Amino acid sequence: MMNKRFWLILFCCAAAGFALNSCISSPPDYISTAKTRSVHMIVKMSRGDYWNTVKLGAEAAAQEFNVKLTFKAPDSESDVDEQIAMVENAIDEKADVIVLAASSYMGLAQVVDKAAVFNKIPVISVDAEVGSARVSTYIGSNGYEAGQKSAERLIKLLDAHGEIGIINFTSSTENAQSVSSTAIDYGARDADEREKGFLNYAARYPDIHVVEIAYTPSNIANAEELTRQMLNQHPRLRGIATLNETGSQGAAKAIQQLGLKGIRMVAFDSSPSMMELLQDGTVQATVVQNPFSNGYLAIKHAVEILEGIKVPERVDTGTKIIDLDNMLWPENQKLLFPFVR
Amino acid sequence: MCREKPHFFPLRPQRPLGGTIKLSSKLRSIQLIITVTFTFVAVLVAVLVSFMLYNKFAKTAEENANLNMQQIIEQVNYNLELYAKGMRNIYEKAEAQITLTPDIGAPMLKERMSTLLESREDLVSVALFTPQGELVLNVPGLEMRHNTQLENQSWYTSPRRTSEISFSAPHIQNLFKSKYTWVVSMSKLIQYREAGVLKTGNLLIDFNFGTIDELSKQVKLGKRGYAYILDSLGNIVYHPQQQLIYAGLKYENVEPVLEYAYRSYLDESTGEKRFITVRTLAETGWKIVGVAYYDEIVTTKRDLNQFLSWFLAVVILCVIIVSVLLSARISSPIRKLERTVKQVGEGDLNTPINVSGAYEVEQLSKRFNLMLQRIRQLMEQIIYEQETKRKGELEVLQSQINPHFLYNTLNSVIRLAERGKTDEVVTMIHSLSKFFRISLSKGKNIITVQEELDHIRHYLVIQSFRFKNKFKYEIHAQDEVLQCQTIKLILQPIVENALYHGIEMMPDEGLISIRAELQNKLIVITIMDNGLGMSKETLSTILTGVCKSGTGSGVGVRNVNERIKLYYGREFGISFESAIEEGTTVTLTFPALVSQELDEEKEGGAQE
């Protein structure tokens, strides 16, 4: 009887002690960085300033939130199979989260479903959406709006009349030819949206004619060649709109080399070389996204998903038209030139 | 373990059945009281001490952390101050050289500037502009870009307002064809000579963030704490997460910082408690802001807290264990004693009490044991006495009709009758009848001294016929004595002894003298004979009962003695004096009692 009471008292005290302890040592209220998470980030391409800046943002977040970041990208933006293989690989390596910038809207849908449904790996799409309902969140800019902004500026530069050529990009060259005929959209979602936005805006102006849309597999040399062809075929071309970074650089290079001062060009994205072109007047304006934010937020939200924090379904990091006048505004400086140490 | 006992002691009082009584008595047990009190006091002391320690340590820790942080920021401030001073020196050196050179186009000057530029890694460019914005001097000689919009840049405009060297906010250097880099610009209007003509120009020296980064990176304010630099307008000059802030992903609450040049305060605008220390660089007007997370400052506090709570838990546990053990050690002998005493109380007097433990308990146990022994002794004595009393009474009862004596007497009567001695026969029969009447006396045990003396007189009469006048007797009694009480048949065995052992073998005629008198409220009856007497040895054994006459009436002297002692008390009884050939004197002493009630009571007791 005495023994029973003794143990009872002992037990009560121990319990009280534990309660006291657990009360005092409750965890602090911020994203815990105690555990190292493995996040695989797969983007469209290993080259290009745009993706570098995305990577910078991701790395900044990875460092901040104690994430082991595995950054992968195919050599070419059109290499959908390689990208699928990379997602498969990330699944095999048991990534905690996969961050994906899909080169093909439908091409990667299946593998994303596989990761999200069968392997319970959250998938975040960044920059370009993917055709899966299982994606946790999308972080990037609104392509349609970006296209419209580009069109608006170019049409303004051309005083609302003249021929316009578009250099766009998509996943593969073979699909490029049949993009309008096939029901299934194999192109990259962002390219598609931008084009749609541009054309829809341009359609409001009867004197504006979009004479050609060329598709480049994200290769500067190829884009340059396409631009030359376009300029040759359409000698009355007054304006060129490019819808991605490599395309912009290629097109700008062609214009610069041909010395065509009369061509107005609205580019896309903000690489340092694009800034040079902007400053020396080859390019009149560029639509910039927020690659650093995209990379950073993708990783941050990945950690938040792992922590069980609810993340928004869609994060629009915004686009902006930059021209010579506003490129040195302090807030644009900060946006255009990554503060790299 | 004491539960099985009831069947052995059916008469023992049963335990009260009420649970509450049991519980409350349990709560009052020594063990519980000691445990609870001891634990309470110990825990109270422990809690108080740890609380005080905690407060003291926590305060000190917080103060130290604070001081530490301020010192770190002070240090950074000092280093940056030195750095800014160094930059100013460089600027002044460059200015002096430009001013002293007679022609701005001299290659010597360009060379010197290049050397100056190469001497420090963090210098980006040196350039001199005319107030109209035309480039005069440019080191290193990179091509200038178009559309630089330098007229709108702060380094270009601010020297017009002040004659001091002005430090710009961080900005992109877009003047020369090279990488776009983030720089801080120093600029001032200076004098220079171009082909001997004195002109005014705007000297611009840009430096990058290499050294500032280096200096600020060293700042370690806990795991998450950091330091950043603001310029006087609130632009962030340096921040460990500069890009995040530039991209609008992070936000730094700079407004309260800008209001003060020298300050330490607690900021809760981000929802988290952050400790902020502000220092201002005298050279540039920049503010060094240290941010430390409060929960990291108080890590020591939390560690201490955790340690103390564990410590407390362990102490409480130990205290409880110790107090339970201690109280068990103290109380278990007491409880054992209590159980044994209870057993004794329930009637098991043979329970040995050998409780070891604390000194007091041992003593108590010893004393109790002694007491118990004494009780046992007394009990035995009472039992013995009761037995003896019964036996004595039985013997007396037997002696009331002693067949041997009756037979002898009747024989004597027959012989007298044969000889025709009618008178003597009558006397004899009369005495015999009286003798037996008093012997029986209606079964009473207590009679008067008068009756007892009559009884012995009749006995002597009968015996004198039998012993043929071999002896004489005399009986003297005080009148006060006669009405006193006495137990019956106390004289007859003594007189019988005197006759059979003292006088029968005597050649001469014997004398038996009986006296009864009152001395100090005591009745003293002496029976003297002048017979053979006894040796000292016989005398010493006579009352212990070893020698017993085989021929007597059956009621021995010892019986008389014991009966007197049992009725009146140990201090009363028989004493003997005797000498060989001299005779024996037997003295009976017992209290003089007249009370009738006492008589009846005694009688009642005897008849029970």
mmCIF file of C-alpha atoms in Angstrom, chain B residues 159-429:
data_model
loop_
_atom_site.group_PDB
_atom_site.id
_atom_site.type_symbol
_atom_site.label_atom_id
_atom_site.label_comp_id
_atom_site.label_asym_id
_atom_site.label_seq_id
_atom_site.Cartn_x
_atom_site.Cartn_y
_atom_site.Cartn_z
ATOM 1 C CA PRO B 159 28.827 68.608 -55.058
ATOM 2 C CA ARG B 160 27.073 71.769 -56.203
ATOM 3 C CA ARG B 161 25.379 72.029 -52.864
ATOM 4 C CA THR B 162 28.341 71.378 -50.604
ATOM 5 C CA SER B 163 32.070 71.866 -50.640
ATOM 6 C CA GLU B 164 32.653 68.676 -48.666
ATOM 7 C CA ILE B 165 33.238 65.295 -50.220
ATOM 8 C CA SER B 166 29.836 63.741 -50.693
ATOM 9 C CA PHE B 167 29.196 60.019 -50.485
ATOM 10 C CA SER B 168 26.401 58.778 -52.682
ATOM 11 C CA ALA B 169 23.892 56.063 -52.060
ATOM 12 C CA PRO B 170 24.692 52.729 -53.654
ATOM 13 C CA HIS B 171 23.951 52.843 -57.349
ATOM 14 C CA ILE B 172 24.790 51.163 -60.633
ATOM 15 C CA GLN B 173 27.837 52.514 -62.349
ATOM 16 C CA ASN B 174 26.707 52.891 -65.943
ATOM 17 C CA LEU B 175 29.338 55.273 -67.222
ATOM 18 C CA PHE B 176 31.957 52.997 -68.694
ATOM 19 C CA LYS B 177 31.777 49.944 -70.852
ATOM 20 C CA SER B 178 32.408 47.180 -68.423
ATOM 21 C CA LYS B 179 30.272 45.148 -66.100
ATOM 22 C CA TYR B 180 27.483 47.009 -64.416
ATOM 23 C CA THR B 181 28.584 47.154 -60.804
ATOM 24 C CA TRP B 182 27.053 48.501 -57.671
ATOM 25 C CA VAL B 183 29.231 51.274 -56.343
ATOM 26 C CA VAL B 184 29.335 54.122 -53.877
ATOM 27 C CA SER B 185 30.558 57.367 -55.351
ATOM 28 C CA MET B 186 32.633 60.100 -53.773
ATOM 29 C CA SER B 187 32.456 63.389 -55.561
ATOM 30 C CA LYS B 188 33.466 66.985 -55.079
ATOM 31 C CA LEU B 189 34.091 70.037 -57.202
ATOM 32 C CA ILE B 190 37.834 70.536 -57.542
ATOM 33 C CA GLN B 191 40.228 72.792 -59.388
ATOM 34 C CA TYR B 192 42.315 71.504 -62.283
ATOM 35 C CA ARG B 193 44.477 73.002 -64.944
ATOM 36 C CA GLU B 194 44.049 72.330 -68.611
ATOM 37 C CA ALA B 195 46.887 73.740 -70.625
ATOM 38 C CA GLY B 196 47.649 76.088 -67.764
ATOM 39 C CA VAL B 197 44.079 77.369 -67.435
ATOM 40 C CA LEU B 198 42.453 76.865 -64.041
ATOM 41 C CA LYS B 199 39.118 75.158 -64.357
ATOM 42 C CA THR B 200 36.538 73.612 -62.058
ATOM 43 C CA GLY B 201 35.686 70.007 -62.441
ATOM 44 C CA ASN B 202 33.731 67.258 -60.716
ATOM 45 C CA LEU B 203 36.045 64.513 -59.468
ATOM 46 C CA LEU B 204 34.318 61.169 -59.127
ATOM 47 C CA ILE B 205 35.834 58.188 -57.400
ATOM 48 C CA ASP B 206 33.741 55.020 -57.256
ATOM 49 C CA PHE B 207 34.389 52.149 -54.928
ATOM 50 C CA ASN B 208 32.616 48.853 -54.726
ATOM 51 C CA PHE B 209 31.235 46.989 -51.752
ATOM 52 C CA GLY B 210 34.123 44.567 -51.278
ATOM 53 C CA THR B 211 35.507 46.068 -48.118
ATOM 54 C CA ILE B 212 32.197 47.161 -46.653
ATOM 55 C CA ASP B 213 30.940 43.661 -47.187
ATOM 56 C CA GLU B 214 34.054 42.252 -45.588
ATOM 57 C CA LEU B 215 33.728 44.506 -42.559
ATOM 58 C CA SER B 216 30.047 43.921 -42.078
ATOM 59 C CA LYS B 217 30.174 40.195 -42.699
ATOM 60 C CA GLN B 218 32.250 39.719 -39.576
ATOM 61 C CA VAL B 219 29.341 40.803 -37.492
ATOM 62 C CA LYS B 220 27.906 37.823 -35.764
ATOM 63 C CA LEU B 221 24.950 38.659 -33.603
ATOM 64 C CA GLY B 222 23.776 35.231 -32.678
ATOM 65 C CA LYS B 223 22.740 32.773 -35.359
ATOM 66 C CA ARG B 224 20.255 35.004 -37.113
ATOM 67 C CA GLY B 225 21.348 38.446 -36.067
ATOM 68 C CA TYR B 226 23.031 40.756 -38.553
ATOM 69 C CA ALA B 227 24.092 44.325 -39.145
ATOM 70 C CA TYR B 228 23.173 46.652 -41.976
ATOM 71 C CA ILE B 229 24.115 50.118 -43.075
ATOM 72 C CA LEU B 230 21.807 52.958 -43.964
ATOM 73 C CA ASP B 231 22.771 56.220 -45.522
ATOM 74 C CA SER B 232 21.492 59.466 -44.089
ATOM 75 C CA LEU B 233 18.437 59.385 -46.362
ATOM 76 C CA GLY B 234 17.394 55.924 -45.330
ATOM 77 C CA ASN B 235 18.686 54.066 -48.410
ATOM 78 C CA ILE B 236 20.149 50.731 -47.565
ATOM 79 C CA VAL B 237 23.873 50.897 -48.304
ATOM 80 C CA TYR B 238 24.652 47.442 -47.192
ATOM 81 C CA HIS B 239 22.521 44.597 -45.996
ATOM 82 C CA PRO B 240 23.393 40.902 -45.773
ATOM 83 C CA GLN B 241 20.223 40.242 -47.734
ATOM 84 C CA GLN B 242 20.486 43.285 -49.910
ATOM 85 C CA GLN B 243 19.142 41.587 -53.009
ATOM 86 C CA LEU B 244 16.088 40.325 -51.136
ATOM 87 C CA ILE B 245 15.382 43.799 -49.907
ATOM 88 C CA TYR B 246 15.984 45.259 -53.383
ATOM 89 C CA ALA B 247 13.665 42.650 -54.853
ATOM 90 C CA GLY B 248 11.065 43.614 -52.308
ATOM 91 C CA LEU B 249 11.077 40.183 -50.713
ATOM 92 C CA LYS B 250 12.314 41.514 -47.417
ATOM 93 C CA TYR B 251 11.518 44.634 -45.555
ATOM 94 C CA GLU B 252 13.533 46.498 -43.025
ATOM 95 C CA ASN B 253 11.800 48.899 -40.741
ATOM 96 C CA VAL B 254 14.158 51.846 -41.082
ATOM 97 C CA GLU B 255 11.942 54.687 -39.961
ATOM 98 C CA PRO B 256 12.590 54.397 -36.219
ATOM 99 C CA VAL B 257 16.274 53.934 -36.994
ATOM 100 C CA LEU B 258 16.510 57.164 -38.956
ATOM 101 C CA GLU B 259 15.239 59.283 -36.122
ATOM 102 C CA TYR B 260 18.196 58.573 -33.882
ATOM 103 C CA ALA B 261 21.935 58.705 -34.288
ATOM 104 C CA TYR B 262 22.757 56.660 -31.251
ATOM 105 C CA ARG B 263 20.208 54.349 -29.825
ATOM 106 C CA SER B 264 19.359 50.853 -28.594
ATOM 107 C CA TYR B 265 15.789 49.697 -28.553
ATOM 108 C CA LEU B 266 13.463 46.759 -28.815
ATOM 109 C CA ASP B 267 11.570 46.463 -32.084
ATOM 110 C CA GLU B 268 8.473 44.352 -32.508
ATOM 111 C CA SER B 269 7.267 45.550 -35.875
ATOM 112 C CA THR B 270 7.955 42.213 -37.580
ATOM 113 C CA GLY B 271 6.094 40.323 -34.918
ATOM 114 C CA GLU B 272 9.313 39.012 -33.531
ATOM 115 C CA LYS B 273 11.172 40.729 -30.744
ATOM 116 C CA ARG B 274 14.359 42.167 -32.131
ATOM 117 C CA PHE B 275 16.956 44.163 -30.368
ATOM 118 C CA ILE B 276 18.255 47.033 -32.462
ATOM 119 C CA THR B 277 21.363 49.098 -31.902
ATOM 120 C CA VAL B 278 22.096 52.198 -33.978
ATOM 121 C CA ARG B 279 25.411 53.985 -34.354
ATOM 122 C CA THR B 280 26.226 56.748 -36.790
ATOM 123 C CA LEU B 281 29.385 57.145 -38.842
ATOM 124 C CA ALA B 282 30.672 60.653 -38.412
ATOM 125 C CA GLU B 283 32.427 60.650 -41.800
ATOM 126 C CA THR B 284 29.551 59.779 -44.060
ATOM 127 C CA GLY B 285 26.457 60.114 -41.960
ATOM 128 C CA TRP B 286 25.805 56.419 -42.485
ATOM 129 C CA LYS B 287 24.076 54.489 -39.754
ATOM 130 C CA ILE B 288 25.239 51.100 -38.611
ATOM 131 C CA VAL B 289 22.282 49.136 -37.418
ATOM 132 C CA GLY B 290 22.737 45.923 -35.494
ATOM 133 C CA VAL B 291 19.801 43.577 -35.334
ATOM 134 C CA ALA B 292 19.788 40.774 -32.809
ATOM 135 C CA TYR B 293 16.909 38.449 -32.229
ATOM 136 C CA TYR B 294 15.665 38.698 -28.717
ATOM 137 C CA ASP B 295 15.097 34.997 -28.378
ATOM 138 C CA GLU B 296 18.715 34.458 -29.247
ATOM 139 C CA ILE B 297 19.920 37.082 -26.839
ATOM 140 C CA VAL B 298 17.995 35.255 -24.229
ATOM 141 C CA THR B 299 19.253 31.855 -25.303
ATOM 142 C CA THR B 300 21.255 31.785 -22.127
ATOM 143 C CA LYS B 301 18.081 32.637 -20.339
ATOM 144 C CA ARG B 302 16.232 29.800 -21.995
ATOM 145 C CA ASP B 303 19.094 27.395 -21.429
ATOM 146 C CA LEU B 304 19.186 28.466 -17.837
ATOM 147 C CA ASN B 305 15.484 28.088 -17.632
ATOM 148 C CA GLN B 306 15.656 24.622 -19.056
ATOM 149 C CA PHE B 307 18.539 23.665 -16.869
ATOM 150 C CA LEU B 308 16.829 24.990 -13.777
ATOM 151 C CA SER B 309 13.607 23.233 -14.508
ATOM 152 C CA TRP B 310 15.400 19.958 -14.991
ATOM 153 C CA PHE B 311 17.408 20.655 -11.911
ATOM 154 C CA LEU B 312 14.220 21.362 -10.007
ATOM 155 C CA ALA B 313 12.597 18.210 -11.262
ATOM 156 C CA VAL B 314 15.586 16.144 -10.228
ATOM 157 C CA VAL B 315 15.776 17.870 -6.862
ATOM 158 C CA ILE B 316 12.095 17.321 -6.244
ATOM 159 C CA LEU B 317 12.423 13.706 -7.211
ATOM 160 C CA CYS B 318 15.431 13.237 -4.971
ATOM 161 C CA VAL B 319 13.748 15.043 -2.123
ATOM 162 C CA ILE B 320 10.687 12.883 -2.450
ATOM 163 C CA ILE B 321 12.700 9.703 -2.563
ATOM 164 C CA VAL B 322 14.849 10.773 0.358
ATOM 165 C CA SER B 323 11.919 11.952 2.392
ATOM 166 C CA VAL B 324 9.923 8.828 1.698
ATOM 167 C CA LEU B 325 12.862 6.645 2.659
ATOM 168 C CA LEU B 326 13.688 8.761 5.680
ATOM 169 C CA SER B 327 10.166 8.876 6.928
ATOM 170 C CA ALA B 328 9.830 5.168 6.324
ATOM 171 C CA ARG B 329 12.946 4.632 8.361
ATOM 172 C CA ILE B 330 11.589 6.748 11.189
ATOM 173 C CA SER B 331 8.054 5.581 11.107
ATOM 174 C CA SER B 332 8.388 1.909 10.352
ATOM 175 C CA PRO B 333 9.706 0.976 13.833
ATOM 176 C CA ILE B 334 6.978 3.089 15.323
ATOM 177 C CA ARG B 335 4.417 1.396 13.166
ATOM 178 C CA LYS B 336 5.853 -1.974 14.068
ATOM 179 C CA LEU B 337 5.699 -1.029 17.714
ATOM 180 C CA GLU B 338 2.156 0.143 17.237
ATOM 181 C CA ARG B 339 1.204 -3.146 15.602
ATOM 182 C CA THR B 340 2.830 -5.182 18.367
ATOM 183 C CA VAL B 341 1.211 -3.107 21.039
ATOM 184 C CA LYS B 342 -2.078 -3.572 19.282
ATOM 185 C CA GLN B 343 -1.538 -7.302 19.362
ATOM 186 C CA VAL B 344 -0.758 -7.072 23.035
ATOM 187 C CA GLY B 345 -3.847 -4.980 23.501
ATOM 188 C CA GLU B 346 -5.812 -7.656 21.774
ATOM 189 C CA GLY B 347 -4.632 -10.068 24.453
ATOM 190 C CA ASP B 348 -1.596 -11.770 23.028
ATOM 191 C CA LEU B 349 0.637 -11.049 25.991
ATOM 192 C CA ASN B 350 3.355 -13.337 24.782
ATOM 193 C CA THR B 351 4.176 -11.139 21.792
ATOM 194 C CA PRO B 352 7.807 -10.268 22.099
ATOM 195 C CA ILE B 353 8.597 -6.630 21.406
ATOM 196 C CA ASN B 354 11.995 -6.299 19.884
ATOM 197 C CA VAL B 355 11.798 -3.268 17.724
ATOM 198 C CA SER B 356 15.062 -1.751 16.631
ATOM 199 C CA GLY B 357 15.289 1.695 15.131
ATOM 200 C CA ALA B 358 15.752 5.145 16.468
ATOM 201 C CA TYR B 359 17.035 5.444 19.990
ATOM 202 C CA GLU B 360 13.720 6.652 21.347
ATOM 203 C CA VAL B 361 11.809 3.900 19.682
ATOM 204 C CA GLU B 362 14.242 1.334 20.975
ATOM 205 C CA GLN B 363 13.924 2.701 24.471
ATOM 206 C CA LEU B 364 10.178 2.747 24.186
ATOM 207 C CA SER B 365 10.223 -0.799 22.983
ATOM 208 C CA LYS B 366 12.500 -1.868 25.815
ATOM 209 C CA ARG B 367 10.370 -0.172 28.463
ATOM 210 C CA PHE B 368 7.288 -1.578 26.958
ATOM 211 C CA ASN B 369 8.811 -5.010 26.983
ATOM 212 C CA LEU B 370 9.705 -4.644 30.645
ATOM 213 C CA MET B 371 6.189 -3.529 31.403
ATOM 214 C CA LEU B 372 4.824 -6.447 29.527
ATOM 215 C CA GLN B 373 7.079 -8.800 31.449
ATOM 216 C CA ARG B 374 5.846 -7.317 34.691
ATOM 217 C CA ILE B 375 2.265 -7.732 33.553
ATOM 218 C CA ARG B 376 2.941 -11.307 32.657
ATOM 219 C CA GLN B 377 4.507 -11.879 36.080
ATOM 220 C CA LEU B 378 1.572 -10.330 37.820
ATOM 221 C CA MET B 379 -0.812 -12.337 35.743
ATOM 222 C CA GLU B 380 1.030 -15.526 36.651
ATOM 223 C CA GLN B 381 1.035 -14.532 40.289
ATOM 224 C CA ILE B 382 -2.675 -13.869 40.244
ATOM 225 C CA ILE B 383 -3.301 -17.177 38.614
ATOM 226 C CA TYR B 384 -1.115 -18.926 41.161
ATOM 227 C CA GLU B 385 -2.780 -17.173 44.052
ATOM 228 C CA GLN B 386 -6.206 -17.957 42.802
ATOM 229 C CA GLU B 387 -5.237 -21.596 42.480
ATOM 230 C CA THR B 388 -3.766 -21.728 45.943
ATOM 231 C CA LYS B 389 -6.789 -20.066 47.403
ATOM 232 C CA ARG B 390 -9.091 -22.571 45.830
ATOM 233 C CA LYS B 391 -6.888 -25.408 46.967
ATOM 234 C CA GLY B 392 -6.760 -23.997 50.508
ATOM 235 C CA GLU B 393 -10.450 -23.637 50.612
ATOM 236 C CA LEU B 394 -10.886 -27.136 49.372
ATOM 237 C CA GLU B 395 -8.539 -28.375 52.075
ATOM 238 C CA VAL B 396 -10.430 -26.425 54.684
ATOM 239 C CA LEU B 397 -13.619 -27.851 53.368
ATOM 240 C CA GLN B 398 -12.084 -31.290 53.659
ATOM 241 C CA SER B 399 -10.832 -30.684 57.152
ATOM 242 C CA GLN B 400 -14.285 -29.722 58.280
ATOM 243 C CA ILE B 401 -15.158 -33.387 58.312
ATOM 244 C CA ASN B 402 -11.889 -35.146 58.962
ATOM 245 C CA PRO B 403 -12.860 -38.839 59.083
ATOM 246 C CA HIS B 404 -9.649 -39.886 60.796
ATOM 247 C CA PHE B 405 -10.097 -37.401 63.569
ATOM 248 C CA LEU B 406 -13.734 -38.346 63.907
ATOM 249 C CA TYR B 407 -12.872 -42.016 63.984
ATOM 250 C CA ASN B 408 -10.225 -41.544 66.668
ATOM 251 C CA THR B 409 -12.545 -39.403 68.731
ATOM 252 C CA LEU B 410 -15.416 -41.787 68.442
ATOM 253 C CA ASN B 411 -13.097 -44.618 69.481
ATOM 254 C CA SER B 412 -12.195 -42.657 72.551
ATOM 255 C CA VAL B 413 -15.884 -42.094 73.203
ATOM 256 C CA ILE B 414 -16.554 -45.826 72.884
ATOM 257 C CA ARG B 415 -13.767 -46.622 75.319
ATOM 258 C CA LEU B 416 -15.131 -44.090 77.808
ATOM 259 C CA ALA B 417 -18.592 -45.448 77.399
ATOM 260 C CA GLU B 418 -17.380 -48.989 77.971
ATOM 261 C CA ARG B 419 -15.846 -47.905 81.173
ATOM 262 C CA GLY B 420 -19.057 -46.246 82.086
ATOM 263 C CA LYS B 421 -17.728 -42.791 82.391
ATOM 264 C CA THR B 422 -20.935 -41.176 81.397
ATOM 265 C CA ASP B 423 -20.060 -37.611 82.374
ATOM 266 C CA GLU B 424 -16.910 -37.665 80.339
ATOM 267 C CA VAL B 425 -18.740 -39.203 77.413
ATOM 268 C CA VAL B 426 -21.254 -36.398 77.603
ATOM 269 C CA THR B 427 -18.508 -33.747 77.746
ATOM 270 C CA MET B 428 -16.679 -35.384 74.860
ATOM 271 C CA ILE B 429 -19.746 -35.701 72.682
#
